[in-house]
Short mmCIF file of C-alpha atoms and ligand atoms in Angstrom, two decimals:
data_model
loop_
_atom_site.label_atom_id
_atom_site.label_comp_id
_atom_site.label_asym_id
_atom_site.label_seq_id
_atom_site.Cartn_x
_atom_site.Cartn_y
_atom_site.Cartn_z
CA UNK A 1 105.15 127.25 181.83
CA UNK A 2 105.65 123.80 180.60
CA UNK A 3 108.41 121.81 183.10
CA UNK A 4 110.80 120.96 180.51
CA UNK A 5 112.53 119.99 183.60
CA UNK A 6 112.42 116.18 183.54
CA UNK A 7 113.50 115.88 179.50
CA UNK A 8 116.63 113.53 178.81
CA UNK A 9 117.72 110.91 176.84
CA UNK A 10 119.63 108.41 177.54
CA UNK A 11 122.96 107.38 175.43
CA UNK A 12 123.54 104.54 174.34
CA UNK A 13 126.35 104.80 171.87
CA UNK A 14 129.21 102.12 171.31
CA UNK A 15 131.48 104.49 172.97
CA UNK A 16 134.68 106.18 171.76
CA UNK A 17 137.81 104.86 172.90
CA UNK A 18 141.11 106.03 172.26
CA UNK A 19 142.81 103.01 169.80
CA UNK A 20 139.58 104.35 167.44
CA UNK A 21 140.95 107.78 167.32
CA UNK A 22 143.01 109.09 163.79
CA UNK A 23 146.50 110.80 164.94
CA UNK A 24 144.75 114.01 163.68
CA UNK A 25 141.60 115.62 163.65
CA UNK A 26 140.95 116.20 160.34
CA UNK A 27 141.04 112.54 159.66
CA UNK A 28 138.88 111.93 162.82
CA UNK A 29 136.22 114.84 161.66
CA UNK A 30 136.33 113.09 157.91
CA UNK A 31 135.29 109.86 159.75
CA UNK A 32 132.39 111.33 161.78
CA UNK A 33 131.22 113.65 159.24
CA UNK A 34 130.97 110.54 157.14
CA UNK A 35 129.25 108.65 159.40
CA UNK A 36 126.75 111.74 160.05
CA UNK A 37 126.06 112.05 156.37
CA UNK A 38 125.15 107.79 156.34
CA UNK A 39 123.13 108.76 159.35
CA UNK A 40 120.81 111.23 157.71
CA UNK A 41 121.50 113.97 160.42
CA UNK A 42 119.93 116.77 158.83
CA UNK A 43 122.54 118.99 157.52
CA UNK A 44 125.50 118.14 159.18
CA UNK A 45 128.05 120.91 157.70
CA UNK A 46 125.69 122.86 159.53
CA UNK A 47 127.95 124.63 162.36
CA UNK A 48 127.58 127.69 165.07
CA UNK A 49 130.15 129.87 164.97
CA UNK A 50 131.25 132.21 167.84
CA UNK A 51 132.96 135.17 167.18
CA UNK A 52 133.65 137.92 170.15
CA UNK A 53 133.03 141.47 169.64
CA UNK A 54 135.18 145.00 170.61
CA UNK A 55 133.86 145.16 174.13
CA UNK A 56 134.02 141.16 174.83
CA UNK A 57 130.38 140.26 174.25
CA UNK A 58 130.16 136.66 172.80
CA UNK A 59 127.82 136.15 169.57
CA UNK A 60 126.46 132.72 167.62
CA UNK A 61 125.26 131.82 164.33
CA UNK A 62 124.75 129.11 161.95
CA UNK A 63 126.40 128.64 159.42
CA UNK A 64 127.32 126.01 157.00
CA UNK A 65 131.28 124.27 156.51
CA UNK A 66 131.91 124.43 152.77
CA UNK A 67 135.38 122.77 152.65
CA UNK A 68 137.88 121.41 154.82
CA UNK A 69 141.32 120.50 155.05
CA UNK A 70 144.48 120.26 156.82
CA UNK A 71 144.57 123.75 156.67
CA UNK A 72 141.31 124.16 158.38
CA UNK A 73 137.15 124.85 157.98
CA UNK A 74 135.90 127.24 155.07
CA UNK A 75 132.52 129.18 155.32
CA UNK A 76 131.23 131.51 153.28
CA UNK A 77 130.03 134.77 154.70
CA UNK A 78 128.93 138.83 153.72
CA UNK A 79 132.38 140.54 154.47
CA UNK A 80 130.74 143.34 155.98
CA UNK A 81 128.33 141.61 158.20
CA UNK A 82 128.25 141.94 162.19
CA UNK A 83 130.62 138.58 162.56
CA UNK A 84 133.32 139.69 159.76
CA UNK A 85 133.54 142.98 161.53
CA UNK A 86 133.97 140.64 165.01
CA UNK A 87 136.20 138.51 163.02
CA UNK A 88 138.40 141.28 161.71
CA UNK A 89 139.06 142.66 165.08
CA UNK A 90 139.33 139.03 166.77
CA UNK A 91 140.49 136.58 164.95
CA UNK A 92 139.75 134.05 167.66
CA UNK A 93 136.79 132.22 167.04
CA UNK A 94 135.53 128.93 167.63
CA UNK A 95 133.33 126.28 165.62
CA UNK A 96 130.55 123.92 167.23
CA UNK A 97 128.51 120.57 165.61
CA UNK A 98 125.72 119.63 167.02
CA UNK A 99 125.26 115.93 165.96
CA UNK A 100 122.28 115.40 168.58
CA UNK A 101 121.01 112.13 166.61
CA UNK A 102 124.72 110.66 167.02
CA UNK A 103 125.13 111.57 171.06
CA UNK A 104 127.86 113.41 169.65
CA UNK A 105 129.45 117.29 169.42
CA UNK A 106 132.41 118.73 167.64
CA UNK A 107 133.99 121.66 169.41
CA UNK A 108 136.68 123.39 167.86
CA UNK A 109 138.76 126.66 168.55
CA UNK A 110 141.06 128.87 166.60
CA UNK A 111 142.06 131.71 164.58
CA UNK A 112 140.46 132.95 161.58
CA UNK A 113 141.62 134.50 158.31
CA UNK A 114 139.94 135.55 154.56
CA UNK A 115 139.94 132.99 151.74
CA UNK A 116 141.98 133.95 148.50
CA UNK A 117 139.61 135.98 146.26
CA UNK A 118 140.50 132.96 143.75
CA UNK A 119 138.81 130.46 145.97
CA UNK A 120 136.32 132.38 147.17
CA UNK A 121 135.45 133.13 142.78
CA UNK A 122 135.94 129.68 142.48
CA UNK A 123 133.01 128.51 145.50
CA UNK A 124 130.87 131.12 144.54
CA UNK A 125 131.00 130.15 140.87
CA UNK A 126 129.95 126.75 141.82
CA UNK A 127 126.56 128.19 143.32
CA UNK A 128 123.06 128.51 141.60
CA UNK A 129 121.74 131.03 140.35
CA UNK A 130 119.33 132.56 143.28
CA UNK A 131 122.07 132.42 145.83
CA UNK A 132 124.42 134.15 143.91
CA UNK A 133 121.50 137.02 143.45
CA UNK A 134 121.19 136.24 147.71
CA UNK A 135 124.62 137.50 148.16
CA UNK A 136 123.99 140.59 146.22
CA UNK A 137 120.90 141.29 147.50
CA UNK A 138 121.37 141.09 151.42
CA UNK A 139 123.50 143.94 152.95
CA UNK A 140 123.99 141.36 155.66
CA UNK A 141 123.15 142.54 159.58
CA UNK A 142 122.22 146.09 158.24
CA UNK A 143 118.33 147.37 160.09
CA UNK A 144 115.88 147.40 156.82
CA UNK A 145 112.64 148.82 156.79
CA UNK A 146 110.85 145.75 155.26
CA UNK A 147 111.60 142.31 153.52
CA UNK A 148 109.68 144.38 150.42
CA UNK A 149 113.01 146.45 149.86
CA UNK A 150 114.69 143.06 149.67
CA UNK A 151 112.49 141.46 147.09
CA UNK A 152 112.31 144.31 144.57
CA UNK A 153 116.38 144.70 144.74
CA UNK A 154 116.09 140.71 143.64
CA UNK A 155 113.87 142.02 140.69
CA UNK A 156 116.35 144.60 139.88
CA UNK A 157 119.25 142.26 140.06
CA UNK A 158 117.66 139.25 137.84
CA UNK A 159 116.90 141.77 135.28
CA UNK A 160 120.34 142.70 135.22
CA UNK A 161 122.18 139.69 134.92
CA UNK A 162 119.34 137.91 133.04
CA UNK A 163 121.91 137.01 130.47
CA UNK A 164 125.02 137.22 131.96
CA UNK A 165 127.52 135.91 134.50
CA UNK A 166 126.77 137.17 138.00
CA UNK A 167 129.90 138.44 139.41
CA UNK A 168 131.50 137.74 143.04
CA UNK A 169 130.99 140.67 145.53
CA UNK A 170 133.66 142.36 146.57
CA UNK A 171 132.05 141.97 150.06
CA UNK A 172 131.83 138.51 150.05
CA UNK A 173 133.75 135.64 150.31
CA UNK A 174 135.44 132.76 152.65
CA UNK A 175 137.33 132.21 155.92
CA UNK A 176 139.25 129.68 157.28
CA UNK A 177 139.20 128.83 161.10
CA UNK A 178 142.81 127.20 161.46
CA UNK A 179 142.25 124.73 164.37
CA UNK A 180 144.35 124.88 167.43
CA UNK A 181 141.74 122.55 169.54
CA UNK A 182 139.65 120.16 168.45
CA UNK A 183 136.87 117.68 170.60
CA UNK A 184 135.00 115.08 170.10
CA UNK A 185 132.23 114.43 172.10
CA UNK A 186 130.56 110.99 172.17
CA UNK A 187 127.25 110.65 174.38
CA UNK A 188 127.56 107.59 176.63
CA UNK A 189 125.35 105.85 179.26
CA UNK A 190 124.85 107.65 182.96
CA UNK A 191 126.43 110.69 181.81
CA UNK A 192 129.56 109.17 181.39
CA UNK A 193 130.79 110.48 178.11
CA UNK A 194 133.76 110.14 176.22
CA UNK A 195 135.59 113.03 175.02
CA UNK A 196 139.09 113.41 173.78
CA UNK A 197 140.78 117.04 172.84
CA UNK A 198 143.40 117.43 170.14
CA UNK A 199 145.68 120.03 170.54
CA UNK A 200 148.69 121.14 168.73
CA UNK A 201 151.67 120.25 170.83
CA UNK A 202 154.91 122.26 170.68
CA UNK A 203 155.68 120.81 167.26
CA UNK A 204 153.68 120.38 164.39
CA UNK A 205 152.03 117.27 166.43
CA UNK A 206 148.81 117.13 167.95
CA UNK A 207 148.39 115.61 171.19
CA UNK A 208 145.32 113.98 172.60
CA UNK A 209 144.11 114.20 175.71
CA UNK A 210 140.84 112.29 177.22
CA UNK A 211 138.59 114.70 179.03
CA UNK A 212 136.38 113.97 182.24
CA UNK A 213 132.87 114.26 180.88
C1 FMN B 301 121.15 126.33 158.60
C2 FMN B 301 121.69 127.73 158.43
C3 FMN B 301 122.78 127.93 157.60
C4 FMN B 301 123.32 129.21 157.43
N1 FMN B 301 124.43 129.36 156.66
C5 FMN B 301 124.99 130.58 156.54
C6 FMN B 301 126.24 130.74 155.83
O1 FMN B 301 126.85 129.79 155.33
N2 FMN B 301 126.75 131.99 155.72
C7 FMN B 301 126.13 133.08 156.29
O2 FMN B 301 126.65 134.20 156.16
N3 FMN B 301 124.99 132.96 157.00
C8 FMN B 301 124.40 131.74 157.13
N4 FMN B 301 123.24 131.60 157.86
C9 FMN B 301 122.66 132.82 158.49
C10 FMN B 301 123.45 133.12 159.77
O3 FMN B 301 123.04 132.24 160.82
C11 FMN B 301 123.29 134.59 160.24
O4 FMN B 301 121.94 134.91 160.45
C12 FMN B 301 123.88 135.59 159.27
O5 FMN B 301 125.11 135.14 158.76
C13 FMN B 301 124.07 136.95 159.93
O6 FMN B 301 124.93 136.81 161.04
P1 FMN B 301 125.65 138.07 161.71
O7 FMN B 301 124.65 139.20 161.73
O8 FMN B 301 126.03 137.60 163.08
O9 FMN B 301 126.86 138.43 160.87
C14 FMN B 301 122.71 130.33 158.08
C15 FMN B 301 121.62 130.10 158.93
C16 FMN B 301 121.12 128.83 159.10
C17 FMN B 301 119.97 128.62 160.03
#
């Protein structure tokens, strides 16, 4: 076995202090995604999310942040996959960004509920072609007996809506994780990192708190 061991990096980031900080973190994840996207980090609305199942078994996946607001993260997801099934009987989940070429994470926990059907329409609308076929297609986290069966309901399908408007699955759509922490995570030299944690305060506030690293 190779001693993997002995790998680190070092940080050297500017630091984060707190007078950088936006009162909230929507404004503070705007600015870092921002500076991500000028960073090249390869797709940075790319994002695990953890869901928790019936018997309290923790599960992770990618996948990718299609809006966000004040009212929290969107994704886009097969309604009747293994996580929407998690999601429907937990609705606590929680988000992670991996920014490894910025020294810097995103952790954020909350609760999750469905999209409108009107905004899901409306995202799924916006996509090409082949992905709207994808969503079709994929009975997502369902055992299949070979990619083949996948490929020739993709024939099937393009034949069929070779000239029309591909409608939006019932079984698909958004959800929104409404955040009730937020961290950001900021690599720094000698291990000493900076990270602060927004939470939502007995008001409509969030507070912010700095966290030993
Ligand atoms: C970069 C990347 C982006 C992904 N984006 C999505 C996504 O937006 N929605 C989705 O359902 N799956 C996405 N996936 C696939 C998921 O990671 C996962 O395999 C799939 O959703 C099934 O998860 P489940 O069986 O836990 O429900 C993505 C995977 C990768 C590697």
């Amino acid at each position: 076995m190779p001693d993997i061991g002995q790998l680190r990096e070092e940080y050297i980031g500017d630091g984060l202090s707190r007078d950088q900080l936006a009162p909230d973190p929507i404004e503070q994840f705007r600015r870092w995604f921002a500076q991500a996207q000028d960073a090249g980090v390869p797709e940075p609305n790319a994002m695990t999310l953890a869901t928790v199942d019936s018997h309290g078994q923790p599960w992770q996946r990618i996948v990718l942040l299609k809006a966000y607001d004040e009212k929290g993260f969107v994704f886009y997801t097969n309604y009747e996959s293994s996580k929407s099934k998690q999601m429907d009987g937990n609705h606590l989940v929680s988000l992670h960004f991996p920014w490894i070429p910025l020294s810097r994470q995103i952790a954020i926990t909350g609760n999750v509920e469905k999209v409108s059907a009107s905004e899901s329409l409306k995202y799924f609308a916006s996509r090409p072609f082949g992905s709207k076929l994808g969503a079709w297609v994929s009975q997502q986290s369902q055992v299949i007996s070979s990619r083949s069966v996948l490929e020739m309901k993709l024939q099937e399908l393009k034949e069929k809506f070779r000239n029309g408007e591909v409608p939006l699955p019932s079984f698909w759509g958004g959800y929104r994780v409404q955040p009730k922490t937020v961290e950001f995570w900021q690599g720094g030299s000698n291990r000493l990192h900076d990270r602060f944690l927004y939470s939502r305060g007995s008001g409509e506030e969030w507070e912010i708190k700095r966290l030993s690293p």
